[in-house]
Coordinates of C-alpha atoms and ligand atoms in Angstrom, one line a residue:
X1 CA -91.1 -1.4 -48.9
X2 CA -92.5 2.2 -48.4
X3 CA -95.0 2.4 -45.9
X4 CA -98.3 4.3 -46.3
X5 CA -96.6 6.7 -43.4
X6 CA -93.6 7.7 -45.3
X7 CA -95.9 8.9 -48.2
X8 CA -98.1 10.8 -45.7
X9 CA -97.8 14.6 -44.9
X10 CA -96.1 14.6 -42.1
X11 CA -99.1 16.9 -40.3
X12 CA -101.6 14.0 -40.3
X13 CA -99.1 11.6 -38.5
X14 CA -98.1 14.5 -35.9
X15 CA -101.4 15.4 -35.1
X16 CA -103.0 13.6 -31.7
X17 CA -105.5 11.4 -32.3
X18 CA -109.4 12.3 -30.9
X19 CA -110.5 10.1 -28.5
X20 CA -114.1 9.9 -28.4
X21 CA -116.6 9.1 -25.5
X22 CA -116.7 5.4 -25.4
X23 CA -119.9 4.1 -27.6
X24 CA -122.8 2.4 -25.3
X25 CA -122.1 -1.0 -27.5
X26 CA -118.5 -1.3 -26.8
X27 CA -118.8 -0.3 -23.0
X28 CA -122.1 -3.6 -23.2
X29 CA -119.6 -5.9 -25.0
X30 CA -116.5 -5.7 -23.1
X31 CA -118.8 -5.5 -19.6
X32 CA -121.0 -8.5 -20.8
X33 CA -123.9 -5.9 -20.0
X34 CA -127.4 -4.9 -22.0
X35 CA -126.7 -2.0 -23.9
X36 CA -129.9 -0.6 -22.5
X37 CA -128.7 -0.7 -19.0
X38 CA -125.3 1.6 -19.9
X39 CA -125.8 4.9 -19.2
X40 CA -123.5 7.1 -21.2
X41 CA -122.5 10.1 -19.6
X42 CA -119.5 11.0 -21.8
X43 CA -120.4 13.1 -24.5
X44 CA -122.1 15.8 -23.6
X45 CA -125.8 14.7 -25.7
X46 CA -128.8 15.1 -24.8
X47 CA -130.5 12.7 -21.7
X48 CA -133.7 13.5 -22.9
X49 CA -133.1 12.3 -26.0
X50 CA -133.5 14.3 -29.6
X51 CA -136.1 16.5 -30.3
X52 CA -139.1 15.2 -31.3
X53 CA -140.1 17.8 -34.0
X54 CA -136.4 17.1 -35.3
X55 CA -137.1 13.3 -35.5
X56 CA -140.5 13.7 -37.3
X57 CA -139.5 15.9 -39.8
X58 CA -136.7 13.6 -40.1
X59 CA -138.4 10.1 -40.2
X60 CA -140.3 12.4 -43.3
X61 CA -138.0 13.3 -45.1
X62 CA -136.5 9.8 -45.8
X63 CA -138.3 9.1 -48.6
X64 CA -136.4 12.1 -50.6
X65 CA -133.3 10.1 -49.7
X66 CA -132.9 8.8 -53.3
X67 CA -131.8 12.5 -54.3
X68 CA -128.7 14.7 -53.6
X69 CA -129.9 17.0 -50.8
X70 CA -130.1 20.2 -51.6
X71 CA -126.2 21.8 -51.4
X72 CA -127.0 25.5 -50.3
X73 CA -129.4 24.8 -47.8
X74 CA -131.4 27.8 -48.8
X75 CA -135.1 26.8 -47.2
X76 CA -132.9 26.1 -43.8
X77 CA -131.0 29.0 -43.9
X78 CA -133.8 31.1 -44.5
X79 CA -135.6 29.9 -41.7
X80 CA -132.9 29.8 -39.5
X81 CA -132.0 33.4 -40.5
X82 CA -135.4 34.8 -39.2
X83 CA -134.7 32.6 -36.0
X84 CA -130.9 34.3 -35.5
X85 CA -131.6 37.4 -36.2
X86 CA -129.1 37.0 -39.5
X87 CA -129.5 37.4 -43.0
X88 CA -129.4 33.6 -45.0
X89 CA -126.0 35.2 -46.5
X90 CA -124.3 35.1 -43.2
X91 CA -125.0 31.4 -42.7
X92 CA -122.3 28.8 -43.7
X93 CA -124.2 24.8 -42.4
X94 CA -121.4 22.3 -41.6
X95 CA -121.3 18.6 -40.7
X96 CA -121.4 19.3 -37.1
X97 CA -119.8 22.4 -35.9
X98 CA -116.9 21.4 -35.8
X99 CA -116.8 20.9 -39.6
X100 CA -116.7 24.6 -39.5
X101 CA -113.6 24.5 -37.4
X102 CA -112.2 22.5 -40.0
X103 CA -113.5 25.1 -42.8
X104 CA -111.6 27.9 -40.6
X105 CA -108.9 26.2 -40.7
X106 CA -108.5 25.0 -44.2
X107 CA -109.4 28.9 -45.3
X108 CA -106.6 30.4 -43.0
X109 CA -104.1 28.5 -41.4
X110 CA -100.5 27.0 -43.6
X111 CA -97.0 26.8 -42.2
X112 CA -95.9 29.6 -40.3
X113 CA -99.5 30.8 -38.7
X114 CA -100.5 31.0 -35.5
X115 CA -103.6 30.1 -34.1
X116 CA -104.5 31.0 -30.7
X117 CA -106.5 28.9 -28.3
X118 CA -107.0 28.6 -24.4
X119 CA -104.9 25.4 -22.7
X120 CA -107.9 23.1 -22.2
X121 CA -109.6 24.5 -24.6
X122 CA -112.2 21.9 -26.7
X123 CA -109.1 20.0 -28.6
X124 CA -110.9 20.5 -32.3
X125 CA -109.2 23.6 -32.6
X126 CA -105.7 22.0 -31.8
X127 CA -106.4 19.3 -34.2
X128 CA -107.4 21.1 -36.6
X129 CA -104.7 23.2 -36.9
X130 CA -102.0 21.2 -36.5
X131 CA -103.8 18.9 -39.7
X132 CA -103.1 22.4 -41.6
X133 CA -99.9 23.0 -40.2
X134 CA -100.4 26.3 -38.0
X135 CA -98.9 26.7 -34.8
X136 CA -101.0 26.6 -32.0
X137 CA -100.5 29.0 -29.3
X138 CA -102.0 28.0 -26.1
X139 CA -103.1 30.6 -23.3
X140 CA -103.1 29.4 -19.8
X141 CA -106.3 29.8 -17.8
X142 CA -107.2 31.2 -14.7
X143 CA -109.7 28.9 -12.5
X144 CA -109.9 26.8 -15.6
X145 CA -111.8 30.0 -16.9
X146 CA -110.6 31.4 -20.4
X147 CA -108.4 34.3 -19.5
X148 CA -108.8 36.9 -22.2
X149 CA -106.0 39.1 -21.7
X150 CA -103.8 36.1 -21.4
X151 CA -105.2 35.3 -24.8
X152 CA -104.5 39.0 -26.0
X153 CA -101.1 38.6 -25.2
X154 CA -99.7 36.1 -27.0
X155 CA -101.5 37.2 -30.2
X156 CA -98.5 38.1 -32.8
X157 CA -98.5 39.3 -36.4
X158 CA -98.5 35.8 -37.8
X159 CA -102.1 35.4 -35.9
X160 CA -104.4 34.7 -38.1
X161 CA -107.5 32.9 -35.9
X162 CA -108.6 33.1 -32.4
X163 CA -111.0 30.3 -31.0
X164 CA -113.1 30.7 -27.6
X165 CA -115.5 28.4 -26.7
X166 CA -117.9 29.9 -24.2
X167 CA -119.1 27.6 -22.5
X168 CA -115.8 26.2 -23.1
X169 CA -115.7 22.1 -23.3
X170 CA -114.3 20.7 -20.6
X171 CA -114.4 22.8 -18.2
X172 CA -117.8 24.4 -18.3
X173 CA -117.0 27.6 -17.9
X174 CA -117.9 31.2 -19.7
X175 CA -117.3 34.4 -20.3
X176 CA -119.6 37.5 -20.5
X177 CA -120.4 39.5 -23.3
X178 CA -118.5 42.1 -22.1
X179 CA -115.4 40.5 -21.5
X180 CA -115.5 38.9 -25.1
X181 CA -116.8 42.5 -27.1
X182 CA -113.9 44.6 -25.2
X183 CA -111.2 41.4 -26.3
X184 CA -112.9 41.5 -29.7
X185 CA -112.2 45.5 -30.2
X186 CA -108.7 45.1 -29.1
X187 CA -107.8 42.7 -31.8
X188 CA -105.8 43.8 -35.0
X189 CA -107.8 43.7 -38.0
X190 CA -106.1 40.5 -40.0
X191 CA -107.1 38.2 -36.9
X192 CA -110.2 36.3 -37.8
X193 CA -112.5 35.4 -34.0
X194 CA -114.4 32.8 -33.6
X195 CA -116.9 31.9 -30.9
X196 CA -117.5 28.6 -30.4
X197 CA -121.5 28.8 -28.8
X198 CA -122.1 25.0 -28.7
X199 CA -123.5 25.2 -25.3
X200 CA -125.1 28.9 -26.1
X201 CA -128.7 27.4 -25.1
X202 CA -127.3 26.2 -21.9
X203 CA -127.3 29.8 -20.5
X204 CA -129.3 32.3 -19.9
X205 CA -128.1 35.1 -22.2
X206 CA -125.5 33.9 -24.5
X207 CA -123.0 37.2 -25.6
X208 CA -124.8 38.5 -28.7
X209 CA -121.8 39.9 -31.0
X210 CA -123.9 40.4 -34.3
X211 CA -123.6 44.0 -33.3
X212 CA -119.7 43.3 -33.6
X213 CA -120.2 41.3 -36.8
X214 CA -122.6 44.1 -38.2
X215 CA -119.8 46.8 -38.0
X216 CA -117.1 44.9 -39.8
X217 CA -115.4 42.9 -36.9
X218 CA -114.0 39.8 -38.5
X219 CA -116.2 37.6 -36.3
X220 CA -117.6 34.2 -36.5
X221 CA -119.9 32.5 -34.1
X222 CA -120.6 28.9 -34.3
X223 CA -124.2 26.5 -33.3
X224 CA -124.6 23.1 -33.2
X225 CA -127.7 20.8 -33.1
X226 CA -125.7 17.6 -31.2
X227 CA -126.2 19.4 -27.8
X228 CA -129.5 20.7 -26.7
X229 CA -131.5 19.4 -29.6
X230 CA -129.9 16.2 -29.2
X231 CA -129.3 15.6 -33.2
X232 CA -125.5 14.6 -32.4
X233 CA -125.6 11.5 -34.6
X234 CA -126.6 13.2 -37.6
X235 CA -124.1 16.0 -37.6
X236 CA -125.5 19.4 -38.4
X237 CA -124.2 22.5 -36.8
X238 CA -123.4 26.1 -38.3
X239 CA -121.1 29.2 -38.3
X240 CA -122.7 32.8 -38.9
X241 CA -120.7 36.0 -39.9
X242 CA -119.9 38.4 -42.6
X243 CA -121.3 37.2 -46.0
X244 CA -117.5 37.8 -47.5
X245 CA -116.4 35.3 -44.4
X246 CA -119.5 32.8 -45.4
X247 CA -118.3 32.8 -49.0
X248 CA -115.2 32.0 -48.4
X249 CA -116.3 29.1 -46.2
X250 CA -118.1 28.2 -48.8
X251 CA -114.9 27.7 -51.3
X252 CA -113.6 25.5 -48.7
X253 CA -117.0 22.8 -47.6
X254 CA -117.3 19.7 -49.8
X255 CA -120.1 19.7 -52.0
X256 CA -123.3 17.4 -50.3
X257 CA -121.6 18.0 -46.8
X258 CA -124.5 18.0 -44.9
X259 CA -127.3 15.4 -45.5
X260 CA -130.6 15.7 -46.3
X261 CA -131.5 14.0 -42.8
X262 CA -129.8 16.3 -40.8
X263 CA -131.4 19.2 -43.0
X264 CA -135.0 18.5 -42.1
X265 CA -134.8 17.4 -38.6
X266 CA -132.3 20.9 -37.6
X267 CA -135.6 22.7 -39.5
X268 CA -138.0 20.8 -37.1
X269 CA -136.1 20.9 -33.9
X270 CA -135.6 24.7 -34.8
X271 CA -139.3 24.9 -34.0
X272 CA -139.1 22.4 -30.9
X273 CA -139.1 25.4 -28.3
X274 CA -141.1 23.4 -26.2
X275 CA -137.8 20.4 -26.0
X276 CA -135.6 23.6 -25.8
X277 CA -136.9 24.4 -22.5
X278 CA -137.9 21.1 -20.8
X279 CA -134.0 20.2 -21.7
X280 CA -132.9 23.4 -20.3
X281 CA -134.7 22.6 -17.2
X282 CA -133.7 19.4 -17.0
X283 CA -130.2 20.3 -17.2
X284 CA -131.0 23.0 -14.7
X285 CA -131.9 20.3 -11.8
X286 CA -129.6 18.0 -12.7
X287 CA -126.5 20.5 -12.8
X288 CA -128.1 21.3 -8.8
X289 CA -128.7 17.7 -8.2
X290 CA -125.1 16.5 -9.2
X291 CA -123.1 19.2 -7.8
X292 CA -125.0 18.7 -4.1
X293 CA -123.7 15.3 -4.5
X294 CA -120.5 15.9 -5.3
X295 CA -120.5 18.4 -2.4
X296 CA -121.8 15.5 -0.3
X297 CA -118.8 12.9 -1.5
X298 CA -116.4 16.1 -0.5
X299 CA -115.7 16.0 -4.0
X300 CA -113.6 19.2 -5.9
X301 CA -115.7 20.1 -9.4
X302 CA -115.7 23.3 -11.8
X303 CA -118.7 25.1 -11.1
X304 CA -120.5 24.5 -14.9
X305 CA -122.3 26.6 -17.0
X306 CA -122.7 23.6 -19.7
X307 CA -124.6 20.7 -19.7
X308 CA -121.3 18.7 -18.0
X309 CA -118.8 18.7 -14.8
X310 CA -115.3 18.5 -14.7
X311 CA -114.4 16.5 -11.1
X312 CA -111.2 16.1 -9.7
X313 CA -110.5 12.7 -8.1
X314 CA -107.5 11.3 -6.8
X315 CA -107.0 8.5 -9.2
X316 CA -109.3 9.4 -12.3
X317 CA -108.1 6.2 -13.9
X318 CA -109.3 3.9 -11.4
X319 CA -112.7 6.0 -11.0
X320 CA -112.8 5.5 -14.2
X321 CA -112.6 2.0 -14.7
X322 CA -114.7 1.1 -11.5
X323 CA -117.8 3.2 -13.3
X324 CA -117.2 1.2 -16.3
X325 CA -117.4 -1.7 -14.9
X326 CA -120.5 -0.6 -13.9
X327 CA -121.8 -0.1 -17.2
X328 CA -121.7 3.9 -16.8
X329 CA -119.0 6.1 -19.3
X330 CA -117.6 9.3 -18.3
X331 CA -114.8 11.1 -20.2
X332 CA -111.4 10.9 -19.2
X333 CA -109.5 14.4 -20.2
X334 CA -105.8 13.1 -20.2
X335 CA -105.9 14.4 -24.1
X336 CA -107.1 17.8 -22.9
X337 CA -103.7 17.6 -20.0
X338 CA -106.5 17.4 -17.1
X339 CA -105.4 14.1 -15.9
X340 CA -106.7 13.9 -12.5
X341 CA -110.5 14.9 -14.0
X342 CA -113.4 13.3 -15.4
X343 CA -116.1 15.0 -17.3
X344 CA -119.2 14.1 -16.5
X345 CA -122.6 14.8 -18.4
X346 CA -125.4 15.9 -16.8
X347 CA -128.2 13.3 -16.7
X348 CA -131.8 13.1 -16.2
X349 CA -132.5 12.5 -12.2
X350 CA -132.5 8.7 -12.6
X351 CA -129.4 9.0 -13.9
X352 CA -127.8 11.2 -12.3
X353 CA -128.5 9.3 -9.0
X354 CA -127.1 6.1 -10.4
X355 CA -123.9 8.1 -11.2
X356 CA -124.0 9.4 -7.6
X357 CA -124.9 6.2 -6.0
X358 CA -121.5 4.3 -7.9
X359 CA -119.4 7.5 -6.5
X360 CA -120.7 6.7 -3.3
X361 CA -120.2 3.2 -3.2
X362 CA -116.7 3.6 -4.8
X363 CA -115.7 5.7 -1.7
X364 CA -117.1 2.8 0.2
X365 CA -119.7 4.7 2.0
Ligands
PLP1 C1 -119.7 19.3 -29.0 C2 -119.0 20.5 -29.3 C3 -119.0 21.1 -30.6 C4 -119.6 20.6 -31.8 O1 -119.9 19.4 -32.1 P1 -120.5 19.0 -33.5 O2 -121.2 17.7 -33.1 O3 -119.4 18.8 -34.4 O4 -121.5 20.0 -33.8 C5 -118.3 22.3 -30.8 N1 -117.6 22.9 -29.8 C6 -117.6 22.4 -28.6 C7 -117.0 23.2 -27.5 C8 -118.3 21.2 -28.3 O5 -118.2 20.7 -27.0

């Protein structure tokens, strides 16, 4: 008989498989453990939980659930252009963020493309890619920092998109504005960039390139509302460019893609300014709390400018089994080749203590 493999494309069998942070019923069922007393430190949400503007408007809108939403998004867009500084034309709304990945993808990368991407980059950009057959060129890093001119490098005539993620999933690092504008100007015109700003609200001051986008720069920055506003489970997130770079987008998204859910709560949590910042400054202590401990356990980390660490340990696998046992998940990054690191999410202090207690007692002290 034929199997269902032999009929497949052969890009779908090839590509890795994503391994997701471990879900806080599985970790309770296979520890014998209340799901209420796993902490879940894997996936880089929100501690604090979602915003609670988000989760009103949402808990509102589900009596409209009966109807298609509404497949432009217009009143979001328009909204969220005033908030970006954008016009609604340069605002394509995915299923997550990384459903505009996927839309990059499908619009620009077939056999014999190149896609460039840092090693250890977040592993969307891999997959994706390799589900449309590109090649993917990998850049190495430097201090597990994206190296720019590395990336510049290795950019050839059959380049056709370029992802950074600043901060860059797993390994919390950034880079500036500066760094990413000068990279930007040196690129040849038929390379399309993306910014990946998942963790934008994590910093300070996130590199604005609408200036870059404004003068003709084929540039795309991406948003999601999983992170900070802590909307993961109803996948929302958004890319915003040139309006000719939206359309075409726009050719490639299903119909319905993002649910009516996910619309109104992303156009209350847009207003949640107030969750905004309390989650900042919780991430604030807790990035200060957890690296202090680490420092304490004589631990090696990434310094992090996300809402996550990467920590080096001398057997990750067997750190990583004696937290779950423990009912707490971290992320193991053998998929991202970072074998010997965990990720860890930052928590809120209670949290983050019972993380730092386990280490402690793990290294019997
Ligand atoms: C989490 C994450 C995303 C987006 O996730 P979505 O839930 O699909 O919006 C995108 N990029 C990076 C680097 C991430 O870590």
């Amino acid at each position: 008989m034929i199997s269902y493999n032999d009929l497949a494309r052969k890009a779908v069998l090839s590509k890795p498989v994503y391994n997701p942070g471990k879900p806080i019923e599985m970790v309770a069922m296979e520890c014998g453990l209340d799901p209420a007393t796993i902490l879940k430190m894997a996936s880089n949400e929100n501690p604090l939980g979602s915003s609670p503007l988000g989760m009103e408007a949402a808990r509102n809108a589900m009596e409209g659930v009966f109807l298609y939403p509404e497949n432009s998004s217009y009143f979001f867009r328009e909204r969220l252009a005033g908030i970006r500084g954008v016009n609604p034309d340069q605002l394509v709304i995915g299923h997550g963020s990384s459903e505009i990945i996927h839309l990059l993808c499908a619009a620009f990368v077939e056999p014999g493309i190149d896609v460039v991407m840092g090693e250890h980059a977040f592993i969307a950009y891999k997959l994706a890619t390799l589900l449309h057959e590109g090649n993917c060129v990998e850049a190495p890093l430097i201090d597990f920092r994206h190296d720019l001119k590395a990336m510049r490098d290795v950019v050839t005539p059959q380049t056709r998109l370029i992802f950074l993620p600043s901060p860059n999933n797993p390994t919390g690092t950034s880079n500036s504005e500066s760094e990413i504008v000068e990279f930007v100007r040196s690129l040849p015109d038929y390379v399309v960039f993306c910014l990946d700003e998942a963790y934008a609200e994590y910093i300070d001051q996130p590199p604005d390139l609408r200036p870059l986008i404004a003068e003709g720069r084929k540039v795309i920055c991406t948003r999601t509302f999983s992170k900070i506003y802590g909307l993961a489970g109803l996948r929302i997130g958004y890319g915003y460019g040139h309006p000719d770079l939206v359309d075409l987008l726009n050719r490639v998204r299903p119909a319905f893609n993002v649910n009516s859910l996910a619309l109104a709560a992303a156009l209350g949590a847009l207003e949640d300014d107030l969750f905004l910042e309390k989650s900042k400054t919780c991430n604030e202590a807790g990035l200060a709390q957890l690296t202090d401990g680490f420092d304490r356990l004589g631990l090696e980390y990434v310094p992090s400018t996300g809402n996550f660490i990467l920590v080096r340990f001398e057997n990750s696998d067997k750190v990583y089994a004696y937290l779950h046992d423990k009912g707490i998940i971290v992320r193991p990054l053998k998929g991202y080749a970072l074998p010997e690191h965990l990720r860890i999410t930052v928590g809120t202090e209670d949290q983050n203590r019972s993380l730092l207690n386990a280490l402690a007692e793990y290294f019997g002290n």
